[in-house]
mmCIF file of C-alpha atoms in Angstrom:
data_model
loop_
_atom_site.group_PDB
_atom_site.id
_atom_site.type_symbol
_atom_site.label_atom_id
_atom_site.label_comp_id
_atom_site.label_asym_id
_atom_site.label_seq_id
_atom_site.Cartn_x
_atom_site.Cartn_y
_atom_site.Cartn_z
ATOM 1 C CA MET A 1 -20.747 -3.388 -31.180
ATOM 2 C CA ASP A 2 -22.203 -0.559 -29.077
ATOM 3 C CA LYS A 3 -19.607 -1.270 -26.396
ATOM 4 C CA VAL A 4 -16.802 -1.041 -28.964
ATOM 5 C CA ARG A 5 -18.150 2.286 -30.190
ATOM 6 C CA MET A 6 -18.470 3.638 -26.661
ATOM 7 C CA ASN A 7 -14.871 2.688 -25.935
ATOM 8 C CA ARG A 8 -13.739 4.469 -29.055
ATOM 9 C CA GLN A 9 -15.727 7.533 -28.046
ATOM 10 C CA ASP A 10 -14.166 7.422 -24.562
ATOM 11 C CA ALA A 11 -10.733 7.231 -26.156
ATOM 12 C CA LYS A 12 -11.448 10.362 -28.205
ATOM 13 C CA ILE A 13 -12.727 12.191 -25.119
ATOM 14 C CA LEU A 14 -9.705 11.244 -23.012
ATOM 15 C CA ALA A 15 -7.313 12.130 -25.821
ATOM 16 C CA LYS A 16 -9.019 15.522 -26.144
ATOM 17 C CA HIS A 17 -8.445 16.185 -22.454
ATOM 18 C CA GLY A 18 -4.827 15.072 -22.627
ATOM 19 C CA SER A 19 -5.361 12.181 -20.209
ATOM 20 C CA ALA A 20 -2.264 10.108 -19.512
ATOM 21 C CA GLU A 21 -4.295 7.559 -17.643
ATOM 22 C CA TYR A 22 -6.140 6.040 -20.592
ATOM 23 C CA VAL A 23 -5.479 2.377 -21.188
ATOM 24 C CA ALA A 24 -6.527 0.945 -24.516
ATOM 25 C CA PRO A 25 -9.724 -1.104 -24.240
ATOM 26 C CA GLU A 26 -9.525 -4.811 -24.778
ATOM 27 C CA TYR A 27 -12.078 -4.569 -27.595
ATOM 28 C CA GLY A 28 -10.454 -4.059 -30.952
ATOM 29 C CA GLU A 29 -6.896 -4.746 -29.726
ATOM 30 C CA PRO A 30 -4.912 -6.720 -32.272
ATOM 31 C CA PRO A 31 -4.216 -10.293 -31.202
ATOM 32 C CA GLY A 32 -0.799 -10.755 -29.696
ATOM 33 C CA ALA A 33 -0.439 -7.041 -28.823
ATOM 34 C CA GLN A 34 1.166 -8.103 -25.553
ATOM 35 C CA SER A 35 3.419 -11.050 -24.972
ATOM 36 C CA PRO A 36 2.412 -13.607 -22.312
ATOM 37 C CA VAL A 37 5.386 -12.477 -20.217
ATOM 38 C CA SER A 38 4.222 -8.840 -20.321
ATOM 39 C CA ARG A 39 0.683 -9.854 -19.415
ATOM 40 C CA PHE A 40 2.061 -11.656 -16.368
ATOM 41 C CA ILE A 41 4.684 -9.122 -15.226
ATOM 42 C CA ALA A 42 2.517 -5.992 -15.481
ATOM 43 C CA PRO A 43 -0.123 -7.136 -12.927
ATOM 44 C CA VAL A 44 2.578 -8.479 -10.598
ATOM 45 C CA LEU A 45 4.424 -5.153 -10.590
ATOM 46 C CA THR A 46 1.136 -3.334 -10.061
ATOM 47 C CA TYR A 47 0.105 -5.361 -7.012
ATOM 48 C CA LEU A 48 3.641 -5.195 -5.579
ATOM 49 C CA THR A 49 3.097 -1.436 -5.264
ATOM 50 C CA ILE A 50 0.990 -2.262 -2.197
ATOM 51 C CA ILE A 51 4.102 -3.597 -0.456
ATOM 52 C CA SER A 52 6.163 -0.599 -1.556
ATOM 53 C CA ARG A 53 3.488 1.741 -0.214
ATOM 54 C CA LEU A 54 3.206 -0.033 3.141
ATOM 55 C CA VAL A 55 6.958 -0.203 3.721
ATOM 56 C CA LEU A 56 8.010 3.183 2.348
ATOM 57 C CA GLY A 57 4.988 5.041 3.700
ATOM 58 C CA GLY A 58 5.235 3.352 7.091
ATOM 59 C CA ILE A 59 8.949 4.131 7.454
ATOM 60 C CA PHE A 60 8.485 7.796 6.561
ATOM 61 C CA LEU A 61 5.497 8.148 8.864
ATOM 62 C CA ILE A 62 7.243 6.570 11.865
ATOM 63 C CA ALA A 63 10.508 8.416 11.209
ATOM 64 C CA GLY A 64 8.693 11.744 11.102
ATOM 65 C CA LEU A 65 6.635 10.981 14.202
ATOM 66 C CA THR A 66 9.637 10.080 16.370
ATOM 67 C CA LYS A 67 11.426 13.338 15.475
ATOM 68 C CA LEU A 68 8.398 15.646 15.586
ATOM 69 C CA GLY A 69 8.995 18.322 18.233
ATOM 70 C CA ASP A 70 12.577 17.252 18.991
ATOM 71 C CA ILE A 71 14.196 19.980 16.914
ATOM 72 C CA HIS A 72 17.352 20.234 19.010
ATOM 73 C CA GLY A 73 18.001 16.490 19.048
ATOM 74 C CA PHE A 74 17.403 16.118 15.317
ATOM 75 C CA ALA A 75 19.617 19.143 14.561
ATOM 76 C CA LEU A 76 22.424 17.476 16.529
ATOM 77 C CA SER A 77 21.964 14.294 14.472
ATOM 78 C CA ILE A 78 22.247 16.310 11.266
ATOM 79 C CA ASP A 79 25.345 18.083 12.603
ATOM 80 C CA SER A 80 27.023 14.741 13.383
ATOM 81 C CA TYR A 81 27.400 14.132 9.640
ATOM 82 C CA GLN A 82 29.847 17.070 9.520
ATOM 83 C CA VAL A 83 28.679 18.434 6.177
ATOM 84 C CA SER A 84 29.825 22.013 6.596
ATOM 85 C CA MET A 85 30.209 22.936 2.867
ATOM 86 C CA GLY A 86 32.517 25.742 4.008
ATOM 87 C CA LEU A 87 29.653 27.732 5.517
ATOM 88 C CA PRO A 88 30.053 29.932 8.610
ATOM 89 C CA VAL A 89 29.002 28.214 11.827
ATOM 90 C CA ASN A 90 25.984 30.454 12.452
ATOM 91 C CA VAL A 91 24.653 29.883 8.923
ATOM 92 C CA LEU A 92 25.187 26.151 9.250
ATOM 93 C CA VAL A 93 23.327 26.069 12.572
ATOM 94 C CA ASN A 94 20.379 27.947 11.055
ATOM 95 C CA ILE A 95 20.231 25.492 8.148
ATOM 96 C CA GLU A 96 20.340 22.489 10.491
ATOM 97 C CA ASN A 97 17.587 23.947 12.678
ATOM 98 C CA ALA A 98 15.451 24.666 9.614
ATOM 99 C CA MET A 99 15.890 21.103 8.377
ATOM 100 C CA ALA A 100 15.089 19.716 11.836
ATOM 101 C CA THR A 101 11.901 21.787 11.874
ATOM 102 C CA VAL A 102 10.646 21.093 8.339
ATOM 103 C CA LEU A 103 11.643 17.474 7.696
ATOM 104 C CA PRO A 104 9.559 15.652 10.380
ATOM 105 C CA PRO A 105 6.144 17.075 9.314
ATOM 106 C CA LEU A 106 7.122 16.600 5.668
ATOM 107 C CA GLU A 107 8.018 12.953 6.337
ATOM 108 C CA ILE A 108 4.698 12.446 8.135
ATOM 109 C CA ALA A 109 2.730 13.960 5.243
ATOM 110 C CA LEU A 110 4.615 11.878 2.662
ATOM 111 C CA GLY A 111 4.127 8.744 4.746
ATOM 112 C CA ILE A 112 0.358 9.266 4.992
ATOM 113 C CA TRP A 113 -0.036 10.093 1.292
ATOM 114 C CA ILE A 114 1.939 7.027 0.237
ATOM 115 C CA LEU A 115 0.119 4.722 2.661
ATOM 116 C CA VAL A 116 -3.361 5.757 1.496
ATOM 117 C CA GLY A 117 -2.305 6.021 -2.146
ATOM 118 C CA LEU A 118 -3.045 9.716 -2.590
ATOM 119 C CA PHE A 119 -0.826 11.760 -4.960
ATOM 120 C CA THR A 120 1.275 8.602 -4.930
ATOM 121 C CA ARG A 121 3.670 9.439 -7.738
ATOM 122 C CA GLY A 122 4.405 12.947 -6.503
ATOM 123 C CA ALA A 123 4.821 11.807 -2.898
ATOM 124 C CA ALA A 124 7.071 8.937 -3.974
ATOM 125 C CA GLY A 125 9.148 11.344 -6.063
ATOM 126 C CA ILE A 126 9.713 13.679 -3.102
ATOM 127 C CA ALA A 127 10.408 10.713 -0.809
ATOM 128 C CA GLY A 128 12.925 9.388 -3.322
ATOM 129 C CA GLY A 129 14.650 12.779 -3.443
ATOM 130 C CA LEU A 130 14.952 12.805 0.345
ATOM 131 C CA VAL A 131 16.337 9.268 0.323
ATOM 132 C CA VAL A 132 19.005 10.360 -2.182
ATOM 133 C CA ILE A 133 20.013 13.200 0.177
ATOM 134 C CA PHE A 134 20.189 10.761 3.108
ATOM 135 C CA LEU A 135 22.302 8.383 1.007
ATOM 136 C CA ILE A 136 24.762 11.110 0.040
ATOM 137 C CA ALA A 137 25.149 12.128 3.689
ATOM 138 C CA MET A 138 25.759 8.552 4.851
ATOM 139 C CA ILE A 139 28.124 7.649 1.996
ATOM 140 C CA GLN A 140 30.294 10.713 2.579
ATOM 141 C CA ALA A 141 30.388 9.942 6.309
ATOM 142 C CA MET A 142 31.445 6.354 5.620
ATOM 143 C CA LEU A 143 34.085 7.412 3.081
ATOM 144 C CA ARG A 144 35.498 9.872 5.603
ATOM 145 C CA GLY A 145 35.821 7.082 8.142
ATOM 146 C CA PHE A 146 33.268 7.968 10.807
ATOM 147 C CA GLY A 147 30.049 6.496 9.418
ATOM 148 C CA ASN A 148 30.064 3.549 11.835
ATOM 149 C CA THR A 149 30.612 5.848 14.821
ATOM 150 C CA ILE A 150 27.464 7.974 14.443
ATOM 151 C CA ASP A 151 23.816 7.014 14.600
ATOM 152 C CA CYS A 152 21.811 7.124 11.403
ATOM 153 C CA GLY A 153 19.528 9.717 13.005
ATOM 154 C CA CYS A 154 16.549 8.559 10.952
ATOM 155 C CA PHE A 155 14.534 7.820 14.101
ATOM 156 C CA ALA A 156 14.734 9.888 17.286
ATOM 157 C CA THR A 157 15.235 8.204 20.631
ATOM 158 C CA GLY A 158 15.511 9.295 24.252
ATOM 159 C CA PRO A 159 13.299 11.354 26.546
ATOM 160 C CA ASN A 160 12.868 14.184 24.028
ATOM 161 C CA ALA A 161 11.581 11.953 21.241
ATOM 162 C CA ASN A 162 7.919 12.299 20.346
ATOM 163 C CA PRO A 163 5.925 9.957 22.643
ATOM 164 C CA VAL A 164 3.603 8.761 19.864
ATOM 165 C CA GLY A 165 6.522 7.816 17.641
ATOM 166 C CA SER A 166 8.363 6.221 20.575
ATOM 167 C CA ALA A 167 5.280 4.115 21.397
ATOM 168 C CA ILE A 168 5.139 2.817 17.831
ATOM 169 C CA ILE A 169 8.858 2.007 17.898
ATOM 170 C CA THR A 170 8.356 0.095 21.148
ATOM 171 C CA MET A 171 5.471 -1.898 19.628
ATOM 172 C CA LEU A 172 7.723 -2.912 16.735
ATOM 173 C CA GLY A 173 9.975 -4.762 19.188
ATOM 174 C CA PRO A 174 13.312 -5.947 17.688
ATOM 175 C CA ILE A 175 12.589 -4.115 14.435
ATOM 176 C CA GLY A 176 12.124 -0.862 16.340
ATOM 177 C CA THR A 177 15.355 -1.458 18.271
ATOM 178 C CA PHE A 178 17.227 -2.061 15.032
ATOM 179 C CA LEU A 179 15.819 1.070 13.403
ATOM 180 C CA THR A 180 16.778 3.322 16.324
ATOM 181 C CA THR A 181 20.295 1.948 16.894
ATOM 182 C CA GLU A 182 21.675 1.474 13.374
ATOM 183 C CA LYS A 183 24.776 3.386 12.363
ATOM 184 C CA ALA A 184 25.353 5.400 9.195
ATOM 185 C CA GLY A 185 27.173 2.478 7.588
ATOM 186 C CA PRO A 186 26.732 -0.166 4.893
ATOM 187 C CA ILE A 187 23.525 -1.656 6.362
ATOM 188 C CA ALA A 188 21.766 1.715 6.518
ATOM 189 C CA ILE A 189 22.967 2.523 2.997
ATOM 190 C CA ALA A 190 21.641 -0.821 1.674
ATOM 191 C CA ARG A 191 18.340 -0.148 3.436
ATOM 192 C CA ASP A 192 17.997 3.297 1.865
ATOM 193 C CA LEU A 193 18.859 1.911 -1.573
ATOM 194 C CA LEU A 194 15.911 -0.460 -1.141
ATOM 195 C CA PHE A 195 13.687 2.497 -0.177
ATOM 196 C CA LEU A 196 14.900 4.363 -3.258
ATOM 197 C CA LEU A 197 13.971 1.375 -5.419
ATOM 198 C CA MET A 198 10.497 1.371 -3.849
ATOM 199 C CA SER A 199 10.151 5.084 -4.617
ATOM 200 C CA VAL A 200 11.040 4.481 -8.269
ATOM 201 C CA HIS A 201 8.582 1.575 -8.333
ATOM 202 C CA LEU A 202 5.750 3.844 -7.149
ATOM 203 C CA ILE A 203 6.682 6.592 -9.588
ATOM 204 C CA PHE A 204 6.565 4.420 -12.700
ATOM 205 C CA VAL A 205 3.994 1.728 -11.827
ATOM 206 C CA PRO A 206 0.373 2.766 -11.111
ATOM 207 C CA THR A 207 -0.801 1.521 -7.737
ATOM 208 C CA VAL A 208 -4.038 -0.219 -6.752
ATOM 209 C CA PHE A 209 -6.408 0.057 -3.783
ATOM 210 C CA GLY A 210 -5.504 3.692 -3.211
ATOM 211 C CA LEU A 211 -7.341 7.000 -3.119
ATOM 212 C CA ASP A 212 -5.760 7.901 -6.453
ATOM 213 C CA ASN A 213 -7.852 5.171 -8.073
ATOM 214 C CA LEU A 214 -11.064 6.686 -6.684
ATOM 215 C CA ARG A 215 -9.941 10.158 -7.734
ATOM 216 C CA ARG A 216 -9.276 8.998 -11.307
ATOM 217 C CA ARG A 217 -12.632 7.239 -11.519
ATOM 218 C CA GLY A 218 -14.331 10.448 -10.400
ATOM 219 C CA GLN A 219 -12.446 12.486 -12.998
ATOM 220 C CA ARG A 220 -13.285 10.020 -15.777
ATOM 221 C CA SER A 221 -16.913 9.917 -14.726
ATOM 222 C CA GLY A 222 -17.040 13.712 -14.811
ATOM 223 C CA ILE A 223 -15.539 13.804 -18.291
ATOM 224 C CA GLY A 224 -18.024 11.219 -19.519
ATOM 225 C CA ASP A 225 -20.998 13.095 -18.032
ATOM 226 C CA GLN A 226 -19.941 16.352 -19.649
ATOM 227 C CA GLU A 227 -18.731 15.200 -23.042
ATOM 228 C CA TYR A 228 -20.347 11.912 -24.018
ATOM 229 C CA ASP A 229 -23.217 12.417 -26.475
ATOM 230 C CA GLY A 230 -23.950 8.886 -27.562
ATOM 231 C CA PRO A 231 -22.134 6.317 -29.678
ATOM 232 C CA GLU A 232 -20.282 7.378 -32.789
ATOM 233 C CA GLU A 233 -22.211 6.622 -35.935
#
């Protein structure tokens, strides 16, 4: 009975603080509140977030590492998509250089956050937004008839590529070769659609075994230490 009362008190405390993380305690739940299918699917989707984190975070981290420092080469890859939007050449060049400078460190940061499960939903949301931009660029290139003639540009190659990223690509063997030679065509589009699905998965399904879990436990513990004053009578 004391445990039931403590759970109710915790619920009141979390509701007071506007917590979106509270999950109803098992004590006092009406029988049949969840169907057997829901009880099976929810844990499966939760643990599958580990795969989404490893794949999506790893891809972003490696992609950012290979391009880090190779601003000129990455800017040329962006330019190959021929998305001028009617802008003057000098303005377009400045935009491409800015993107080539900002995107690699951003991809590295997103990759690390997703891999360790820190700020997972926010990082996955930004990663998903970037994937949508990449998809639009590749689809328009394919529709205009030159998608299969240009490299995807997601991973830098050649002597100017970042040596750390190049070493990782080499260790990946055939997978690394595939990633660095794929064209901006149907295969790359299908791949990015899968990454987009993983981003959505991480946005809407709480992950496990991540730093976010430790952070939430610390926040809940702090709330309990400050607010809890014994069981409700």
